[in-house]
Amino acid sequence: MKVLIIMGSESDKPVMQESQNYLQYFGIESEMIVASAHRNPDKVREIVINAQPQGYGVIIAAAGMAAALPGVVSAYTSLPVLGVPLEGGLPGGVDALYSIVQMPAGLPVGTLAVGKAGARNAAVLAARIIALSDKKTAERVEAFKQNGYRV
């Protein structure tokens, strides 16, 4: 099972590379794609509706400011969506955090911390989800715990 990492802007890549680094540690294949819910809504839709048939089991969606991307992603899929708020608008990324965490009932986005800590934890949470049905990933998650939650 793979993880799709989708972000709203090229400038988000340095932060979201943290997710990819952690997923590599767990031996989980991932792909990073830039597609904005505001600038490329049709592209986002196409990517997301094709994610599950392409072998993705979890989607990590990251965005700053209005941070519509994680919610839009959740609207197009039944896969778990993990939202990473990014800085860029209000200090500390609080605008993005509120945008992602305040989803309407029935349209969940698991929301992580703002920035790099959130990107890392999104990967760990994705690994834990995948570990439910993959023994090798479960072993790596356990090894991660035994190593003091460090890569």
Coordinates of C-alpha atoms in Angstrom, one line a residue:
M1 CA 0.0 0.0 0.0
K2 CA 1.3 3.4 -1.0
V3 CA 0.8 6.9 0.4
L4 CA 0.0 9.9 -1.7
I5 CA 1.3 13.3 -0.5
I6 CA -0.5 16.2 -2.1
M7 CA 0.3 19.8 -1.4
G8 CA -1.0 23.1 -2.7
S9 CA 2.3 24.8 -3.7
E10 CA 5.9 24.0 -4.8
S11 CA 7.0 26.1 -1.8
D12 CA 5.5 23.4 0.5
K13 CA 7.9 20.7 -0.7
P14 CA 10.7 21.3 1.9
V15 CA 8.3 20.7 4.7
M16 CA 6.5 17.8 3.1
Q17 CA 9.8 16.1 2.3
E18 CA 9.7 15.3 6.0
S19 CA 6.7 13.0 5.4
Q20 CA 8.4 11.3 2.5
N21 CA 11.6 10.8 4.6
Y22 CA 9.7 9.1 7.4
L23 CA 7.7 7.0 5.0
Q24 CA 10.9 5.8 3.4
Y25 CA 12.1 4.8 6.9
F26 CA 9.0 2.6 7.3
G27 CA 9.5 1.1 3.8
I28 CA 6.3 2.7 2.4
E29 CA 6.3 3.9 -1.2
S30 CA 5.0 7.4 -1.6
E31 CA 4.6 10.1 -4.2
M32 CA 4.5 13.9 -3.8
I33 CA 2.3 15.9 -6.1
V34 CA 1.6 19.6 -6.2
A35 CA -2.0 20.5 -7.0
S36 CA -3.9 23.4 -5.5
A37 CA -7.6 23.2 -4.6
H38 CA -7.9 26.8 -5.7
R39 CA -5.7 26.9 -8.8
N40 CA -6.1 23.3 -10.1
P41 CA -9.4 21.9 -8.8
D42 CA -9.9 19.6 -11.8
K43 CA -6.3 18.2 -11.4
V44 CA -6.9 17.6 -7.7
R45 CA -10.2 15.8 -8.4
E46 CA -8.5 13.6 -11.1
I47 CA -5.6 12.7 -8.8
V48 CA -7.7 11.9 -5.8
I49 CA -10.4 9.8 -7.6
N50 CA -7.6 7.7 -9.1
A51 CA -5.6 7.3 -6.0
Q52 CA -7.2 4.1 -4.6
P53 CA -7.2 2.3 -8.0
Q54 CA -3.5 3.1 -8.2
G55 CA -2.7 1.4 -4.9
Y56 CA -2.7 4.3 -2.5
G57 CA -4.2 3.5 0.9
V58 CA -3.7 6.9 2.7
I59 CA -3.5 10.5 1.5
I60 CA -1.5 13.2 3.2
A61 CA -2.8 16.6 2.1
A62 CA -0.9 19.8 3.1
A63 CA -1.9 23.4 2.6
G64 CA -1.5 26.8 4.2
M65 CA -3.7 29.9 4.6
A66 CA -7.3 28.9 3.7
A67 CA -6.1 25.3 3.5
A68 CA -9.0 24.0 1.4
L69 CA -7.0 21.1 -0.1
P70 CA -7.4 18.5 2.7
G71 CA -11.1 19.0 2.8
V72 CA -11.5 18.9 -1.0
V73 CA -9.4 15.7 -1.0
S74 CA -11.6 14.2 1.6
A75 CA -14.7 15.0 -0.5
Y76 CA -13.4 13.0 -3.4
T77 CA -12.2 9.8 -1.6
S78 CA -13.1 7.2 1.0
L79 CA -9.4 6.8 1.9
P80 CA -8.1 8.2 5.2
V81 CA -7.0 11.8 4.7
L82 CA -4.4 13.2 7.0
G83 CA -4.2 17.0 6.9
V84 CA -1.0 19.0 7.6
P85 CA -1.5 22.7 8.1
L86 CA 1.3 24.9 6.8
E87 CA 2.5 28.3 7.8
G88 CA 2.0 31.1 5.3
G89 CA -0.8 33.3 6.4
L90 CA -1.5 34.1 10.0
P91 CA 1.4 33.6 12.5
G92 CA 2.0 30.0 13.4
G93 CA -0.2 28.7 10.6
V94 CA -3.3 29.0 12.9
D95 CA -5.5 30.0 9.9
A96 CA -4.6 26.7 8.1
L97 CA -5.0 24.7 11.3
Y98 CA -8.5 26.0 11.8
S99 CA -9.4 25.5 8.2
I100 CA -8.4 21.8 8.3
V101 CA -9.6 20.9 11.7
Q102 CA -13.1 22.4 11.3
M103 CA -14.5 20.0 8.7
P104 CA -18.2 19.3 8.7
A105 CA -19.6 16.1 10.1
G106 CA -19.2 13.1 7.8
L107 CA -16.2 14.6 5.9
P108 CA -13.2 13.8 8.2
V109 CA -9.7 15.0 7.9
G110 CA -7.3 13.7 10.6
T111 CA -5.4 16.9 11.4
L112 CA -1.8 17.0 12.6
A113 CA 0.4 19.8 13.9
V114 CA 1.5 22.8 11.9
G115 CA 4.6 22.4 9.8
K116 CA 7.4 19.8 10.0
A117 CA 6.2 18.1 13.1
G118 CA 2.9 17.6 11.5
A119 CA 4.5 16.3 8.3
R120 CA 6.5 13.8 10.3
N121 CA 3.5 12.7 12.4
A122 CA 1.3 12.3 9.3
A123 CA 3.8 9.8 8.0
V124 CA 3.9 7.9 11.3
L125 CA 0.1 7.9 11.5
A126 CA 0.0 6.6 7.8
A127 CA 2.4 3.9 8.8
R128 CA 0.2 2.9 11.8
I129 CA -2.8 2.7 9.5
I130 CA -1.0 0.6 6.9
A131 CA 0.4 -1.6 9.8
L132 CA -3.1 -2.8 10.5
S133 CA -3.0 -5.0 7.4
D134 CA 0.8 -5.2 6.7
K135 CA 3.0 -7.2 9.0
K136 CA 6.3 -5.8 7.8
T137 CA 5.1 -2.2 8.4
A138 CA 3.8 -3.2 11.8
E139 CA 7.3 -4.5 12.6
R140 CA 8.9 -1.3 11.5
V141 CA 6.4 0.8 13.6
E142 CA 7.3 -1.3 16.6
A143 CA 11.0 -0.8 15.9
F144 CA 10.4 2.9 15.6
K145 CA 8.7 2.9 19.1
Q146 CA 11.6 0.8 20.5
N147 CA 14.0 3.4 19.1
G148 CA 12.4 6.2 21.1
Y149 CA 10.1 7.3 18.2
R150 CA 13.2 8.4 16.2
V151 CA 14.1 7.7 12.6

